[in-house]
Coordinates of C-alpha atoms in Angstrom, one line a residue:
M209 CA 0.0 0.0 0.0
A210 CA 1.1 3.5 -0.8
T211 CA 1.5 6.6 1.5
F212 CA 0.2 9.8 -0.1
V213 CA 1.2 13.2 1.1
L214 CA -1.0 15.8 -0.5
V215 CA 0.3 19.4 -0.7
P216 CA -2.2 22.2 -1.6
G217 CA -1.6 25.1 -4.0
G218 CA -1.6 28.8 -3.3
W219 CA -4.1 30.1 -0.8
H220 CA -5.5 26.6 -0.2
G221 CA -5.4 24.2 2.7
A222 CA -5.7 20.4 3.3
W223 CA -9.5 20.8 2.7
S224 CA -8.8 21.3 -1.1
F225 CA -8.3 17.5 -1.3
E226 CA -11.4 16.6 0.7
A227 CA -13.1 14.8 -2.2
V228 CA -9.9 12.8 -3.1
V229 CA -8.8 11.7 0.3
P230 CA -11.6 9.2 1.0
L231 CA -11.2 7.7 -2.5
L232 CA -7.5 6.9 -1.8
E233 CA -8.3 5.7 1.7
R234 CA -11.1 3.4 0.5
A235 CA -8.5 1.7 -1.7
G236 CA -6.5 0.9 1.4
H237 CA -3.8 3.6 1.2
T238 CA -2.5 6.0 3.9
V239 CA -3.2 9.7 3.1
H240 CA -1.9 12.8 4.7
A241 CA -3.2 16.2 3.5
L242 CA -1.2 19.2 4.7
N243 CA -1.9 22.7 5.8
L244 CA 1.2 24.6 5.0
T245 CA 2.7 27.1 7.5
G246 CA 1.2 30.6 7.1
L247 CA -2.0 29.2 5.7
R248 CA -3.4 27.5 8.8
P249 CA -6.4 29.2 10.4
D250 CA -4.6 30.1 13.6
D251 CA -1.4 31.4 12.1
D252 CA -0.6 35.0 13.1
N253 CA 0.7 37.8 10.9
A254 CA 4.4 37.1 11.9
T255 CA 4.1 33.5 10.8
V256 CA 2.6 34.5 7.5
A257 CA 5.3 37.1 7.0
T258 CA 8.2 34.8 7.6
A259 CA 7.0 31.6 5.8
N260 CA 8.7 30.9 2.5
L261 CA 9.4 27.9 0.2
D262 CA 11.9 26.4 2.6
T263 CA 9.4 26.6 5.4
H264 CA 6.9 24.7 3.3
A265 CA 9.4 22.0 2.3
D266 CA 10.2 21.6 6.0
D267 CA 6.5 21.1 6.6
V268 CA 6.6 18.0 4.4
L269 CA 9.9 16.7 5.8
R270 CA 8.6 17.0 9.4
L271 CA 5.6 14.9 8.4
L272 CA 7.9 12.3 6.9
D273 CA 9.9 12.2 10.1
R274 CA 6.8 12.3 12.4
A275 CA 5.0 9.5 10.6
H276 CA 8.1 7.5 9.9
I277 CA 7.4 7.5 6.2
T278 CA 10.2 5.9 4.1
S279 CA 8.4 5.6 0.7
A280 CA 6.1 8.6 0.0
T281 CA 4.1 9.6 -3.0
L282 CA 4.1 13.4 -2.9
V283 CA 1.3 15.1 -4.7
G284 CA 1.5 18.9 -5.2
H285 CA -1.2 21.0 -6.8
S286 CA -0.2 24.3 -8.5
Y287 CA 2.2 26.1 -6.2
G288 CA 2.5 22.8 -4.3
G289 CA 4.6 21.5 -7.1
M290 CA 7.4 23.9 -5.9
V291 CA 7.0 22.4 -2.4
I292 CA 7.2 18.8 -3.3
A293 CA 10.2 19.3 -5.5
A294 CA 12.1 21.1 -2.7
A295 CA 11.1 18.5 -0.2
A296 CA 11.9 15.5 -2.4
D297 CA 15.4 16.9 -3.1
R298 CA 16.1 17.0 0.7
A299 CA 14.2 13.8 1.7
R300 CA 17.2 11.4 1.6
G301 CA 15.5 8.8 -0.6
R302 CA 12.2 8.7 1.3
V303 CA 10.2 9.8 -1.8
S304 CA 9.3 7.1 -4.4
R305 CA 6.9 9.1 -6.6
L306 CA 6.2 12.7 -7.4
V307 CA 2.9 13.8 -8.9
H308 CA 2.6 17.4 -10.1
L309 CA -1.1 18.1 -10.4
D310 CA -1.4 21.0 -12.8
A311 CA 1.6 22.3 -10.9
Y312 CA 5.0 24.0 -11.3
V313 CA 7.9 21.7 -12.0
P314 CA 10.9 23.9 -11.1
R315 CA 14.5 23.6 -12.2
D316 CA 17.3 24.8 -9.9
G317 CA 17.2 28.5 -9.4
E318 CA 13.6 29.0 -10.5
S319 CA 10.7 30.3 -8.4
C320 CA 7.0 30.3 -8.7
W321 CA 7.3 34.0 -9.7
S322 CA 9.8 33.3 -12.5
S323 CA 8.0 30.1 -13.7
T324 CA 4.6 31.6 -14.0
T325 CA 3.1 34.1 -16.5
E326 CA 2.9 37.9 -16.3
R327 CA -0.8 37.5 -15.6
Y328 CA -0.1 35.7 -12.3
R329 CA 2.9 37.9 -11.4
Q330 CA 0.5 40.8 -11.6
R331 CA -2.0 38.9 -9.4
F332 CA 0.7 38.2 -6.8
A333 CA 1.9 41.9 -6.8
T334 CA -1.6 43.3 -6.6
G335 CA -2.7 40.9 -4.0
A336 CA 0.2 41.7 -1.7
A337 CA -0.1 45.5 -2.0
A338 CA -2.1 45.9 1.3
T339 CA 0.5 44.2 3.6
G340 CA 3.6 43.7 1.5
Y341 CA 3.9 40.1 2.7
A342 CA 0.6 38.3 2.2
V343 CA -1.1 37.8 -1.2
R344 CA -4.9 38.0 -0.7
P345 CA -6.9 35.2 -2.4
P346 CA -8.5 36.0 -5.7
D347 CA -12.2 36.8 -5.3
H348 CA -13.5 33.7 -7.2
L349 CA -11.9 31.1 -4.9
D350 CA -13.4 29.0 -2.1
P351 CA -14.2 31.1 1.0
R352 CA -11.9 28.9 3.0
T353 CA -8.8 30.2 1.2
R354 CA -6.4 32.4 3.1
P355 CA -3.8 35.0 2.3
H356 CA -0.6 33.3 1.0
P357 CA 2.9 34.2 2.1
L358 CA 4.4 36.3 -0.7
A359 CA 8.0 35.1 0.1
S360 CA 7.1 31.5 -0.8
F361 CA 6.1 32.7 -4.3
L362 CA 9.3 34.7 -4.7
Q363 CA 12.0 32.4 -3.2
E364 CA 14.2 30.6 -5.7
I365 CA 14.5 26.9 -5.3
R366 CA 17.8 25.2 -4.7
L367 CA 18.1 21.7 -6.0
T368 CA 21.1 19.5 -5.5
G369 CA 20.3 16.9 -8.2
T370 CA 18.9 14.2 -5.9
L371 CA 15.4 15.0 -7.1
A372 CA 16.3 13.2 -10.4
Q373 CA 16.7 10.0 -8.4
V374 CA 13.0 9.8 -7.5
P375 CA 11.9 6.7 -9.5
R376 CA 8.6 8.0 -10.8
R377 CA 7.8 11.5 -11.8
E378 CA 4.5 12.5 -13.3
F379 CA 2.7 15.7 -14.5
I380 CA -1.0 16.0 -14.8
Y381 CA -2.0 18.7 -17.2
C382 CA -5.5 20.2 -16.8
S383 CA -6.5 21.3 -20.3
G384 CA -10.0 22.6 -19.6
W385 CA -9.3 26.2 -18.5
D386 CA -8.1 29.4 -20.2
G387 CA -4.9 31.2 -19.2
T388 CA -3.1 28.2 -17.9
P389 CA 0.6 28.9 -17.1
F390 CA 1.5 25.2 -17.7
A391 CA 1.2 24.8 -21.5
E392 CA 4.9 25.2 -22.2
L393 CA 5.8 23.0 -19.2
R394 CA 3.6 20.3 -20.6
T395 CA 5.5 20.4 -23.9
R396 CA 8.8 20.3 -22.1
L397 CA 8.0 17.3 -20.0
Q398 CA 6.4 15.4 -22.9
L399 CA 9.9 15.5 -24.5
D400 CA 11.6 14.2 -21.3
P401 CA 11.6 10.4 -21.1
E402 CA 12.0 10.6 -17.3
W403 CA 8.5 12.1 -17.0
Q404 CA 5.1 10.7 -17.6
V405 CA 2.5 13.2 -18.7
H406 CA -1.3 12.8 -18.3
D407 CA -4.0 15.1 -19.6
L408 CA -7.3 15.8 -17.8
P409 CA -10.0 17.9 -19.6
T410 CA -10.8 19.8 -16.4
G411 CA -10.3 23.2 -14.9
H412 CA -7.4 24.0 -12.6
D413 CA -9.0 22.6 -9.4
A414 CA -9.4 19.1 -10.8
M415 CA -9.6 17.7 -7.2
H416 CA -13.0 19.4 -7.0
E417 CA -14.2 19.1 -10.5
A418 CA -13.1 15.5 -11.2
P419 CA -12.0 13.8 -7.9
D420 CA -12.7 10.3 -9.3
A421 CA -10.4 11.0 -12.3
V422 CA -7.7 12.4 -10.1
A423 CA -7.9 9.5 -7.7
A424 CA -7.8 7.0 -10.6
L425 CA -4.6 8.6 -11.9
L426 CA -3.0 8.5 -8.4
L427 CA -4.1 4.9 -8.0
S428 CA -3.0 3.7 -11.4
E429 CA 0.6 3.2 -10.4
C430 CA -0.4 1.5 -7.2
I431 CA -2.5 -1.0 -9.2
A432 CA 0.4 -1.6 -11.6
D433 CA 2.7 -2.2 -8.7
A434 CA 0.4 -4.7 -7.1
S435 CA 0.0 -6.6 -10.4
T436 CA 3.7 -6.8 -11.1
P437 CA 5.2 -10.1 -10.0
R438 CA 8.0 -9.8 -7.4
R439 CA 11.2 -11.6 -8.1

């Protein structure tokens, strides 16, 4: 059985996976959905102001330590792709699979800011104008969303190369929405034999729109593992 660690995207919390978690658990797997530092309901302004990408990678690593996880499937949605990449690079071999769910797949030295489009950079800048450190959620999002630490969008990731040792790396491209910042990324990863690319005809929040389809993709590798004879 697999152990899934689900990392939400910008402004979101563990609740964003609420429709997917029971589907994975029903199949017999262990699931941990994270609330990242600075996005928890009781976080104060100082916590939001100081949280960055390193903070969020440490959130994942602390979970691996606390739950004694040695073979994790990390699933990151949107900004969460930055987090799972940073965490996997530092996890000392404890990550067996990465799934970037309509998410950024950074290379060393990139940030969410540098990897996204001008449309989203403007959204980040405008959203942080009031405080200078927290990006307010866009108006159309779930009312449970919270201001997101600006520093985590801006910080450049530092990768040592161990990320390339993760045996399975997958990208799920959600093709059913306008203005996606991931079209060029999809093309890049399709040309990389070390990546498996899936397409879903949904909007960005596929976990809400098509939880069964998302769960099926996450479970597909687990089913393949179970049906492969062991030598």
